[in-house]
Amino acid sequence: MFTLLPVLLFLSISAGSSLTVASDYHERLLLRPLPPSSLLASFNFRSNTSSSSFEQQNFRYFPRSLGQILQHANTRELHLRFSLGWWDAESWGARPWGGAREGGTGVELWAWVEADTDEQADAHWTTLTNALSGLFCASLNFIDSTRTIRPVMSFQPEGHHSNTTMSNLHLLHGTLPREPVCTENLTPFLKLLPCKGKAGISSLLDGHKLFDASWQSMSIDVRPVCQEDESECLLEIDQAVDMVLDIERSKRHRDNPIPRPVPVEDLICDTSKSYASNEACYPLDITYEQPWSLNEIFGRPMKGSCPLTQSEGEESETVCINVPHERTVYTSAGAVEHKYEDGLFRCYKLPVNEDFDMVLPQQTLSTLNPLTQPLLYAERSFTGHGQERGGVQTLLTNPSTTTSVEFVYLESLPWFMKPYLHTLRAHIAGSISQSDNIIKETYYRPALDRQRGTQLEVRIVVPPSSTVTLTYDFEKAILRYTEYPPDANRGFDIAASVIRLIFPSSPSPVYLRTTSLLLPLPTPDFSMPYNVIILSSTVMALAFGMIFNLLVRRFVGADEVERWDLRKLKSKVRGQLEGIRAKLGGKGTKAE
């Protein structure tokens, strides 16, 4: 039995504003312990502004810097992701926000741009990427035509757009899987918030903790939200930071900043093993809840609540934690606790001008916090060998025993990775099944050398308790020597695949990303130019020296050289030495 309350609370934050006009600013932190000793911290910030105020550039809580960029680039809906790490679905369960607030490794950007033609849309897209590159200190300006695609089935608008506007909207999608996400991206992210990291839950965000997490994702979503009768529309910006922190590792930095192995006496070993000794240890699973506090995990207490949030109602509850009610939780004075009826959830209303800390002691629980099972598991890897051709294999597993899963699988490949569409196959593991029974629809846009990449979208249905293997072959192109990066032998990063699960009754989309891949290409020996330069320079120096000697040096016969008189030479040298000695002797007499 899996609890759905955390997922519903996640989705209610983003979907609740579509029903009623939400407050101008709201923030919430959700904490959820994960096995074996991790903690999921989900920060969510939402700001609203009316459409009329946005058009008049009358910004209050909506960030002006981002709003002017959207206006200049004619962008009606924006989604930006910064992600690092790998989500362990088998141990941690389903992704937060249903995967809708995460992206592939690196940077991922997609937006709906209003334009009359594709050329105008491309121009607005270039303007948008260049402006966002400067705003977030990222290399988004490198998202050119070779890294941009136009998805057809994988993404749907999350905001409300009129029929007239939808006819002129162009969806563009770009990725930078090699982009390193660091503190330079977090600082602009915090500056977009009304409290700017000085108060509220954003005061816990620190680059040292965030980028030391096992998995982390930063997202920015801008979309229009209207009333049911479309009498009033808002422009909503939803910012989220999700991270999975290792509890022991996060606490270790405080008193032991240098990583050291755990002492032998502190290891919890299974002594029933035959090989158990002082030198061999089989670790046991932790059967108790580890102690931790906000101050220990994030290295600082929370600076109260942001004064711009609501003071009454459900949105005033800033911090929530997903633990059973029997779990002991101590909080700072002034916090008001609200326990939900399901017995697994509680929230706190914080004071404004006082520091807040939450302490959970070590405790053994009779009931564990259930995890939500993922709807689909996905694994992707390369197959084949050699420098000329290769293959891609994706394993798609449906854990449900009763329900089939339908989804859209998107691949965005670089132009130098050319797939053979006739080799696309899908079969169920353990049985011989034709791909026609599994693949329902395919959209393919081939690549053009140095102009655009390959776009492949496949709609697939996986039967219950089945694993579908999706494979295709590809050919590797040979690049010019100027197109290789400085570390050419490392390989080229291939963007993660995007999977959108199709549920007609679901109010919010459910997404899934695979890991990125590292593609080795035929790499020339870059030391050869150096060797050629050295050899050529040596040959040229020898040739120049010989020719220079022939042109400048004077050659005479041996009989033409005058014979030297050694007596005259000796007397001349002796005379010069006596003259120098006389001068030195005269100076010494004057000094006396």
Coordinates of C-alpha atoms in Angstrom, one line a residue:
M1 CA 0.0 0.0 0.0
F2 CA 1.6 3.2 -1.1
T3 CA 0.7 6.6 0.2
L4 CA -0.3 9.3 -2.3
L5 CA -0.5 12.2 0.0
P6 CA 3.0 13.6 -0.6
V7 CA 2.5 13.4 -4.3
L8 CA -0.9 15.1 -4.1
L9 CA 0.6 17.9 -1.9
F10 CA 3.4 18.4 -4.4
L11 CA 1.0 18.7 -7.3
S12 CA -1.5 20.9 -5.5
I13 CA 1.1 23.6 -5.1
S14 CA 1.6 23.9 -8.9
A15 CA -2.0 23.0 -9.9
G16 CA -4.0 24.8 -7.2
S17 CA -3.6 28.2 -8.8
S18 CA -5.5 27.1 -11.9
L19 CA -8.7 26.8 -9.9
T20 CA -8.5 30.0 -7.9
V21 CA -6.5 33.1 -7.9
A22 CA -3.6 32.2 -5.5
S23 CA -1.7 34.6 -3.3
D24 CA 1.0 36.8 -4.8
Y25 CA 3.8 34.8 -3.1
H26 CA 4.0 31.4 -1.5
E27 CA 6.9 29.2 -0.4
R28 CA 7.1 25.7 1.1
L29 CA 9.8 23.3 2.2
L30 CA 8.9 19.5 2.2
L31 CA 11.3 17.1 4.0
R32 CA 11.0 13.4 3.4
P33 CA 13.5 10.8 4.8
L34 CA 14.6 8.2 2.2
P35 CA 16.2 4.8 2.8
P36 CA 18.8 3.9 3.8
S37 CA 20.1 7.2 5.3
S38 CA 19.1 10.1 3.0
L39 CA 16.8 13.1 3.1
L40 CA 14.8 14.6 0.3
A41 CA 14.5 18.4 0.7
S42 CA 12.1 20.0 -1.8
F43 CA 12.0 23.8 -1.9
N44 CA 9.1 25.5 -3.8
F45 CA 8.6 29.2 -4.4
R46 CA 5.6 30.6 -6.4
S47 CA 5.0 34.2 -7.4
N48 CA 2.1 35.7 -9.3
T49 CA 1.4 38.9 -11.2
S50 CA -1.6 40.0 -13.2
S51 CA -1.3 40.1 -17.0
S52 CA -2.1 43.8 -17.1
S53 CA 0.7 44.5 -14.6
F54 CA 3.1 42.4 -16.6
E55 CA 2.4 44.1 -19.8
Q56 CA 2.8 47.5 -18.2
Q57 CA 6.1 46.3 -16.6
N58 CA 4.7 46.9 -13.1
F59 CA 6.6 44.1 -11.3
R60 CA 6.0 43.4 -7.6
Y61 CA 6.9 39.9 -6.7
F62 CA 7.6 38.7 -10.2
P63 CA 11.3 39.2 -11.1
R64 CA 11.8 42.2 -13.4
S65 CA 15.0 40.8 -14.9
L66 CA 13.3 37.7 -16.1
G67 CA 10.0 39.4 -17.1
Q68 CA 11.7 41.8 -19.5
I69 CA 13.6 39.0 -21.2
L70 CA 10.3 37.1 -21.7
Q71 CA 8.7 40.2 -23.2
H72 CA 11.6 41.0 -25.5
A73 CA 11.8 37.3 -26.8
N74 CA 7.9 37.0 -27.2
T75 CA 8.0 33.9 -24.9
R76 CA 4.6 32.9 -23.5
E77 CA 5.7 29.9 -21.5
L78 CA 9.2 28.9 -20.2
H79 CA 10.7 25.9 -18.5
L80 CA 14.4 25.8 -17.4
R81 CA 16.2 23.0 -15.6
F82 CA 19.6 22.6 -13.9
S83 CA 20.2 19.1 -12.8
L84 CA 23.1 16.9 -11.5
G85 CA 23.3 13.4 -10.1
W86 CA 21.2 10.3 -10.5
W87 CA 17.9 9.5 -8.9
D88 CA 17.9 5.9 -7.4
A89 CA 14.3 4.9 -8.2
E90 CA 14.7 1.4 -6.8
S91 CA 15.7 2.8 -3.3
W92 CA 13.9 6.2 -3.2
G93 CA 10.7 5.4 -5.1
A94 CA 8.9 7.9 -7.4
R95 CA 10.5 11.2 -8.3
P96 CA 9.3 14.4 -6.6
W97 CA 6.7 16.4 -8.5
G98 CA 6.1 13.4 -10.7
G99 CA 9.3 14.2 -12.5
A100 CA 7.8 17.4 -13.9
R101 CA 10.3 19.7 -12.1
E102 CA 13.5 17.9 -13.1
G103 CA 15.6 17.8 -16.3
G104 CA 18.3 15.8 -17.8
T105 CA 21.9 16.0 -16.6
G106 CA 23.3 19.5 -17.3
V107 CA 20.9 22.2 -18.5
E108 CA 17.6 21.7 -20.3
L109 CA 15.4 24.4 -21.7
W110 CA 12.1 24.4 -23.6
A111 CA 9.7 27.3 -24.3
W112 CA 6.6 28.3 -26.3
V113 CA 7.5 31.3 -28.4
E114 CA 4.9 33.4 -30.3
A115 CA 5.9 34.1 -33.9
D116 CA 4.3 34.1 -37.4
T117 CA 7.0 32.0 -39.1
D118 CA 9.6 29.4 -38.1
E119 CA 12.4 31.9 -38.9
Q120 CA 11.0 34.5 -36.5
A121 CA 10.6 31.7 -33.9
D122 CA 14.3 30.8 -34.3
A123 CA 15.3 34.4 -34.0
H124 CA 13.3 34.8 -30.7
W125 CA 14.7 31.5 -29.5
T126 CA 18.3 32.8 -30.1
T127 CA 17.4 36.0 -28.2
L128 CA 16.0 34.0 -25.3
T129 CA 19.0 31.7 -24.9
N130 CA 21.5 34.5 -25.1
A131 CA 19.6 36.6 -22.5
L132 CA 19.1 33.6 -20.1
S133 CA 22.8 32.8 -20.5
G134 CA 23.8 36.2 -19.1
L135 CA 21.1 36.1 -16.4
F136 CA 22.0 32.7 -15.0
C137 CA 25.7 32.7 -15.7
A138 CA 25.4 29.6 -17.8
S139 CA 26.4 28.6 -21.4
L140 CA 22.9 28.7 -22.7
N141 CA 24.1 30.7 -25.7
F142 CA 25.7 27.5 -27.0
I143 CA 22.2 26.1 -27.6
D144 CA 22.3 26.7 -31.4
S145 CA 20.5 25.0 -34.2
T146 CA 22.4 21.8 -33.8
R147 CA 21.2 21.4 -30.3
T148 CA 17.6 22.6 -30.8
I149 CA 14.6 20.4 -31.7
R150 CA 10.9 21.0 -32.1
P151 CA 9.1 18.2 -30.1
V152 CA 5.7 17.1 -31.4
M153 CA 4.3 14.6 -28.8
S154 CA 6.6 14.9 -25.8
F155 CA 5.5 18.3 -24.2
Q156 CA 2.2 20.0 -23.7
P157 CA 1.6 23.5 -22.5
E158 CA 1.0 23.7 -18.8
G159 CA -0.5 27.2 -18.9
H160 CA -3.7 28.6 -20.3
H161 CA -3.5 29.9 -23.9
S162 CA -6.3 31.1 -26.1
N163 CA -7.0 29.4 -29.4
T164 CA -5.7 32.5 -31.2
T165 CA -2.4 32.4 -29.3
M166 CA -2.0 28.6 -29.7
S167 CA -2.0 28.9 -33.5
N168 CA 1.1 31.1 -33.4
L169 CA 3.0 29.3 -30.6
H170 CA 6.2 27.4 -31.5
L171 CA 7.7 24.9 -29.2
L172 CA 11.5 24.7 -29.1
H173 CA 13.7 22.5 -26.9
G174 CA 17.4 22.5 -26.3
T175 CA 19.9 20.7 -24.0
L176 CA 23.5 21.1 -22.8
P177 CA 24.3 17.8 -21.2
R178 CA 27.9 18.8 -20.6
E179 CA 27.1 22.0 -18.7
P180 CA 28.5 21.9 -15.1
V181 CA 26.0 23.3 -12.6
C182 CA 27.6 25.2 -9.8
T183 CA 27.2 28.1 -7.3
E184 CA 27.3 30.6 -10.2
N185 CA 23.8 29.3 -11.2
L186 CA 22.4 29.2 -7.7
T187 CA 23.2 32.9 -6.9
P188 CA 21.0 34.3 -9.8
F189 CA 18.3 31.8 -8.9
L190 CA 18.1 33.2 -5.3
K191 CA 18.1 36.8 -6.6
L192 CA 14.8 36.1 -8.4
L193 CA 13.1 35.4 -5.1
P194 CA 11.4 38.3 -3.2
C195 CA 13.3 37.5 0.0
K196 CA 16.5 36.7 -1.9
G197 CA 17.8 34.1 0.5
K198 CA 17.8 36.4 3.5
A199 CA 14.7 35.0 5.1
G200 CA 12.3 32.1 4.8
I201 CA 13.2 28.7 3.5
S202 CA 15.6 30.1 1.0
S203 CA 17.9 31.1 3.8
L204 CA 18.8 27.4 4.1
L205 CA 20.1 27.2 0.5
D206 CA 23.9 27.0 0.4
G207 CA 26.0 26.1 -2.6
H208 CA 28.3 23.9 -0.5
K209 CA 25.4 21.7 0.7
L210 CA 23.4 21.8 -2.5
F211 CA 26.1 20.7 -4.9
D212 CA 27.4 18.1 -2.4
A213 CA 24.0 16.3 -2.7
S214 CA 23.6 12.9 -4.3
W215 CA 21.0 14.3 -6.6
Q216 CA 19.9 17.9 -7.1
S217 CA 17.7 19.8 -9.5
M218 CA 16.8 23.5 -9.9
S219 CA 13.8 24.4 -12.0
I220 CA 12.1 27.6 -13.2
D221 CA 8.6 27.5 -14.8
V222 CA 6.7 30.5 -16.1
R223 CA 3.2 30.0 -17.4
P224 CA -0.1 31.9 -17.7
V225 CA -2.9 30.9 -15.4
C226 CA -6.5 32.0 -15.8
Q227 CA -9.8 31.6 -14.0
E228 CA -12.3 29.1 -15.3
D229 CA -14.3 31.8 -16.9
E230 CA -11.0 33.5 -18.2
S231 CA -12.1 36.7 -16.5
E232 CA -8.7 37.3 -15.0
C233 CA -5.3 35.9 -15.9
L234 CA -2.1 35.7 -14.0
L235 CA 1.5 35.1 -15.0
E236 CA 2.9 32.6 -12.6
I237 CA 6.6 31.8 -11.9
D238 CA 7.3 28.5 -10.1
Q239 CA 10.8 28.0 -8.8
A240 CA 11.8 24.7 -7.2
V241 CA 15.0 23.2 -5.7
D242 CA 15.1 19.5 -5.0
M243 CA 18.1 17.7 -3.4
V244 CA 18.8 14.3 -1.9
L245 CA 21.3 14.7 1.0
D246 CA 23.2 11.9 2.7
I247 CA 22.5 12.5 6.4
E248 CA 25.9 11.2 7.7
R249 CA 27.8 13.0 5.1
S250 CA 26.0 16.3 5.7
K251 CA 26.6 16.1 9.4
R252 CA 30.3 15.1 9.0
H253 CA 31.3 18.5 7.6
R254 CA 30.7 20.2 10.9
D255 CA 33.2 18.5 13.1
N256 CA 35.2 16.5 10.6
P257 CA 35.6 18.4 7.3
I258 CA 38.2 16.1 5.9
P259 CA 36.6 12.8 4.8
R260 CA 38.0 9.9 6.9
P261 CA 36.9 6.2 7.2
V262 CA 34.5 5.3 9.9
P263 CA 36.3 3.8 12.9
V264 CA 36.1 0.0 13.3
E265 CA 34.3 0.3 16.6
D266 CA 31.5 2.4 15.0
L267 CA 30.7 0.0 12.2
I268 CA 27.5 -2.0 12.6
C269 CA 28.4 -5.5 11.3
D270 CA 26.6 -8.8 11.0
T271 CA 28.6 -11.1 13.3
S272 CA 26.7 -14.1 12.2
K273 CA 28.6 -14.3 9.0
S274 CA 31.3 -17.0 8.9
Y275 CA 34.0 -14.5 7.7
A276 CA 33.1 -11.9 10.4
S277 CA 36.3 -10.6 12.0
N278 CA 38.0 -7.4 12.9
E279 CA 39.2 -7.0 9.3
A280 CA 36.0 -8.1 7.5
C281 CA 32.6 -6.5 8.0
Y282 CA 29.2 -7.2 6.4
P283 CA 27.2 -4.0 7.1
L284 CA 23.7 -4.4 8.5
D285 CA 20.7 -2.3 7.4
I286 CA 19.9 0.5 9.7
T287 CA 16.8 -0.4 11.7
Y288 CA 16.3 2.9 13.5
E289 CA 15.7 6.5 12.3
Q290 CA 18.9 8.5 12.3
P291 CA 19.1 11.7 14.3
W292 CA 19.4 15.0 12.4
S293 CA 18.4 18.6 12.5
L294 CA 18.1 21.5 10.1
N295 CA 21.1 23.2 11.5
E296 CA 23.2 20.0 11.1
I297 CA 22.0 19.2 7.6
F298 CA 22.2 22.7 6.1
G299 CA 24.8 24.1 8.3
R300 CA 22.6 27.0 9.5
P301 CA 19.2 27.6 11.0
M302 CA 16.3 29.0 9.1
K303 CA 15.9 32.8 9.3
G304 CA 12.2 32.6 10.2
S305 CA 9.5 32.8 7.6
C306 CA 9.5 35.3 4.7
P307 CA 7.3 38.2 5.7
L308 CA 5.7 38.3 2.2
T309 CA 3.9 35.0 2.7
Q310 CA 0.3 34.7 3.9
S311 CA -0.1 34.7 7.7
E312 CA -3.3 32.6 7.8
G313 CA -4.6 29.5 6.0
E314 CA -2.8 26.5 4.6
E315 CA -0.3 28.5 2.6
S316 CA 1.0 30.0 5.9
E317 CA 2.4 26.5 6.7
T318 CA 6.0 27.0 5.4
V319 CA 7.7 23.8 6.5
C320 CA 6.3 20.2 6.1
I321 CA 7.8 16.9 6.9
N322 CA 6.6 13.4 5.7
V323 CA 7.2 11.1 8.8
P324 CA 4.8 9.0 10.9
H325 CA 3.1 10.8 13.8
E326 CA 4.9 8.6 16.2
R327 CA 8.2 10.1 15.1
T328 CA 9.4 12.6 17.7
V329 CA 10.0 16.1 16.2
Y330 CA 11.3 19.0 18.3
T331 CA 10.9 22.6 16.9
S332 CA 11.9 26.0 18.0
A333 CA 9.5 28.0 20.2
G334 CA 6.8 29.9 18.3
A335 CA 6.2 27.3 15.6
V336 CA 2.6 26.0 15.3
E337 CA 2.2 22.3 14.3
H338 CA -0.6 20.9 12.1
K339 CA -0.8 17.1 11.8
Y340 CA -2.8 15.6 8.9
E341 CA -5.3 12.8 9.4
D342 CA -3.4 10.3 7.4
G343 CA -0.8 9.9 10.2
L344 CA 2.2 10.5 7.9
F345 CA 2.3 14.2 7.4
R346 CA 2.7 17.4 9.5
C347 CA 3.3 21.0 8.7
Y348 CA 4.5 24.0 10.7
K349 CA 3.7 27.7 10.7
L350 CA 6.8 29.7 11.5
P351 CA 7.4 33.0 13.3
V352 CA 8.6 35.9 11.2
N353 CA 11.6 37.3 12.9
E354 CA 12.9 34.3 14.8
D355 CA 15.3 31.6 13.8
F356 CA 13.7 28.2 13.3
D357 CA 15.3 24.8 13.8
M358 CA 13.9 21.3 13.7
V359 CA 15.4 18.4 15.6
L360 CA 14.7 14.7 15.1
P361 CA 16.3 12.4 17.7
Q362 CA 17.3 8.8 17.1
Q363 CA 14.3 6.6 17.3
T364 CA 13.0 3.1 16.4
L365 CA 9.6 3.2 14.7
S366 CA 7.0 0.5 14.6
T367 CA 5.6 1.8 11.2
L368 CA 7.9 2.8 8.4
N369 CA 7.2 5.6 6.0
P370 CA 5.9 4.0 2.7
L371 CA 7.4 5.0 -0.6
T372 CA 5.4 5.6 -3.8
Q373 CA 6.3 3.1 -6.4
P374 CA 7.5 4.5 -9.8
L375 CA 5.1 4.0 -12.7
L376 CA 8.0 3.1 -15.0
Y377 CA 11.7 2.2 -14.8
A378 CA 14.0 3.2 -17.6
E379 CA 17.7 2.4 -18.3
R380 CA 19.7 3.4 -21.4
S381 CA 23.1 2.3 -22.5
F382 CA 25.4 1.9 -25.6
T383 CA 25.9 -1.4 -27.4
G384 CA 28.4 -2.5 -30.0
H385 CA 32.1 -1.8 -30.3
G386 CA 34.4 -0.1 -32.7
Q387 CA 34.9 3.5 -33.9
E388 CA 32.5 3.4 -36.9
R389 CA 29.1 2.1 -35.7
G390 CA 27.3 1.5 -32.5
G391 CA 23.8 1.0 -30.9
V392 CA 21.5 2.2 -28.2
Q393 CA 19.5 -0.1 -25.9
T394 CA 16.8 1.2 -23.6
L395 CA 15.1 -1.1 -21.0
L396 CA 11.6 0.1 -20.1
T397 CA 10.0 -1.9 -17.2
N398 CA 6.4 -1.6 -16.1
P399 CA 6.2 -2.7 -12.4
S400 CA 2.4 -2.8 -12.3
T401 CA 0.7 -6.2 -12.4
T402 CA -2.7 -4.9 -13.7
T403 CA -2.2 -1.8 -15.8
S404 CA -0.4 -1.1 -19.0
V405 CA 1.7 2.1 -19.3
E406 CA 1.6 4.3 -22.4
F407 CA 4.3 7.0 -22.9
V408 CA 6.2 9.0 -25.4
Y409 CA 9.9 8.4 -25.7
L410 CA 12.0 11.4 -27.0
E411 CA 15.6 11.2 -28.2
S412 CA 17.5 14.4 -29.1
L413 CA 20.8 13.3 -30.8
P414 CA 23.7 15.4 -32.1
W415 CA 24.2 15.5 -35.9
F416 CA 27.4 13.4 -35.7
M417 CA 25.3 10.4 -34.3
K418 CA 23.2 9.2 -37.2
P419 CA 20.7 6.5 -36.3
Y420 CA 19.4 4.0 -38.8
L421 CA 15.6 4.2 -38.5
H422 CA 15.1 0.8 -40.2
T423 CA 16.9 -0.8 -37.2
L424 CA 14.5 0.5 -34.6
R425 CA 13.1 -2.5 -32.8
A426 CA 11.0 -3.0 -29.7
H427 CA 10.4 -6.4 -28.1
I428 CA 9.2 -7.8 -24.8
A429 CA 12.0 -9.5 -22.8
G430 CA 11.4 -13.3 -22.7
S431 CA 9.1 -13.4 -25.7
I432 CA 9.1 -12.9 -29.4
S433 CA 6.8 -10.0 -30.2
Q434 CA 6.7 -7.7 -33.2
S435 CA 7.4 -4.0 -32.7
D436 CA 4.1 -3.1 -34.4
N437 CA 2.3 -4.4 -31.3
I438 CA 4.4 -2.2 -28.9
I439 CA 5.3 0.9 -31.0
K440 CA 2.1 2.8 -31.8
E441 CA 3.4 6.0 -33.4
T442 CA 6.8 7.3 -34.6
Y443 CA 8.0 10.8 -35.5
Y444 CA 11.4 11.1 -37.0
R445 CA 13.3 14.2 -38.2
P446 CA 16.7 13.4 -39.7
A447 CA 19.8 15.4 -39.0
L448 CA 21.6 17.7 -41.3
D449 CA 25.4 17.9 -41.0
R450 CA 26.4 20.8 -38.9
Q451 CA 22.9 22.3 -39.1
R452 CA 20.6 20.4 -36.9
G453 CA 20.4 17.2 -34.8
T454 CA 18.2 14.1 -35.0
Q455 CA 14.8 14.1 -33.4
L456 CA 13.1 10.8 -32.6
E457 CA 9.8 10.4 -30.8
V458 CA 8.1 7.1 -30.3
R459 CA 4.8 6.3 -28.6
I460 CA 5.0 3.0 -26.8
V461 CA 2.7 0.8 -24.7
V462 CA 4.3 -1.5 -22.1
P463 CA 2.0 -4.4 -20.9
P464 CA 1.8 -5.1 -17.2
S465 CA 4.7 -6.8 -15.5
S466 CA 6.8 -6.6 -18.6
T467 CA 10.1 -5.2 -19.8
V468 CA 10.4 -3.7 -23.3
T469 CA 13.8 -3.4 -24.9
L470 CA 14.0 -0.6 -27.4
T471 CA 17.1 -0.7 -29.7
Y472 CA 18.5 1.0 -32.8
D473 CA 21.8 1.2 -34.5
F474 CA 23.7 4.4 -35.5
E475 CA 26.8 5.5 -37.4
K476 CA 29.5 7.8 -36.1
A477 CA 30.5 10.8 -38.2
I478 CA 34.1 12.0 -38.5
L479 CA 34.6 15.5 -37.3
R480 CA 37.0 18.2 -38.4
Y481 CA 40.0 18.6 -36.1
T482 CA 38.7 22.1 -35.0
E483 CA 35.4 20.6 -33.9
Y484 CA 36.9 18.5 -31.1
P485 CA 36.9 19.8 -27.5
P486 CA 40.1 20.2 -25.6
D487 CA 39.6 16.8 -23.9
A488 CA 38.7 15.0 -27.1
N489 CA 39.5 11.5 -25.8
R490 CA 36.9 11.9 -23.0
G491 CA 34.0 11.6 -25.5
F492 CA 30.9 13.5 -26.3
D493 CA 27.9 13.9 -23.9
I494 CA 24.6 12.7 -25.3
A495 CA 21.5 14.3 -23.8
A496 CA 19.2 12.2 -21.6
S497 CA 16.0 10.8 -23.1
V498 CA 12.7 12.3 -22.1
I499 CA 9.8 10.1 -21.3
R500 CA 6.3 11.5 -20.8
L501 CA 3.7 9.2 -19.4
I502 CA 0.3 9.6 -20.9
F503 CA -2.6 9.6 -18.4
P504 CA -5.7 11.3 -19.7
S505 CA -7.2 11.7 -16.2
S506 CA -4.1 13.1 -14.6
P507 CA -4.2 16.9 -14.0
S508 CA -0.4 17.2 -14.1
P509 CA 2.2 15.6 -16.4
V510 CA 4.4 12.8 -15.3
Y511 CA 7.9 12.8 -16.7
L512 CA 11.0 10.6 -16.5
R513 CA 14.5 11.1 -17.7
T514 CA 17.2 8.6 -18.3
T515 CA 20.9 9.1 -17.6
S516 CA 23.1 10.9 -20.2
L517 CA 25.6 8.9 -22.2
L518 CA 29.2 9.3 -23.2
L519 CA 29.9 8.7 -26.9
P520 CA 33.5 8.0 -28.0
L521 CA 34.2 9.2 -31.6
P522 CA 37.1 8.5 -33.9
T523 CA 39.7 10.8 -32.5
P524 CA 42.9 11.8 -34.5
D525 CA 46.3 11.9 -32.9
F526 CA 46.5 15.5 -31.9
S527 CA 50.3 15.1 -31.1
M528 CA 51.0 14.6 -34.8
P529 CA 50.7 18.4 -35.6
Y530 CA 53.2 19.1 -32.9
N531 CA 55.6 16.5 -34.3
V532 CA 55.2 17.8 -37.8
I533 CA 55.8 21.4 -36.6
I534 CA 59.0 20.3 -34.8
L535 CA 60.3 18.3 -37.7
S536 CA 59.5 21.0 -40.2
S537 CA 61.1 23.7 -38.1
T538 CA 64.3 21.6 -37.8
V539 CA 64.5 21.0 -41.5
M540 CA 63.9 24.7 -42.2
A541 CA 66.5 25.8 -39.7
L542 CA 69.2 23.5 -41.2
A543 CA 68.3 24.6 -44.8
F544 CA 68.3 28.3 -43.8
G545 CA 71.6 28.0 -41.9
M546 CA 73.4 26.4 -44.9
I547 CA 72.0 28.9 -47.4
F548 CA 72.9 31.8 -45.1
N549 CA 76.4 30.6 -44.7
L550 CA 76.8 30.3 -48.4
L551 CA 75.5 33.8 -49.0
V552 CA 77.3 35.7 -46.2
R553 CA 80.6 33.9 -45.4
R554 CA 83.7 34.8 -47.4
F555 CA 85.8 31.9 -48.7
V556 CA 89.5 32.5 -49.5
G557 CA 92.3 30.2 -50.5
A558 CA 94.9 29.0 -48.0
D559 CA 97.7 30.6 -50.0
E560 CA 96.0 34.0 -49.8
V561 CA 96.1 34.2 -46.1
E562 CA 98.9 36.4 -44.6
R563 CA 101.3 34.5 -42.4
W564 CA 101.3 35.7 -38.8
D565 CA 104.5 36.8 -37.1
L566 CA 104.4 35.3 -33.5
R567 CA 107.2 37.6 -32.2
K568 CA 105.4 40.8 -33.2
L569 CA 102.1 39.4 -31.7
K570 CA 103.8 38.6 -28.4
S571 CA 105.4 42.0 -28.1
K572 CA 102.2 43.7 -28.9
V573 CA 100.3 41.8 -26.2
R574 CA 103.1 42.4 -23.7
G575 CA 103.0 46.1 -24.4
Q576 CA 99.3 46.3 -23.8
L577 CA 99.6 44.4 -20.5
E578 CA 102.4 46.8 -19.3
G579 CA 100.2 49.8 -20.1
I580 CA 97.3 48.4 -18.1
R581 CA 99.7 47.6 -15.2
A582 CA 101.0 51.2 -15.2
K583 CA 97.6 52.7 -15.1
L584 CA 96.6 50.5 -12.1
G585 CA 99.8 51.4 -10.3
G586 CA 99.3 55.1 -10.8
K587 CA 95.8 54.9 -9.2
G588 CA 97.1 53.1 -6.2
T589 CA 99.8 55.8 -5.5
K590 CA 97.2 58.6 -5.6
A591 CA 95.0 56.8 -3.2
E592 CA 97.8 56.6 -0.7

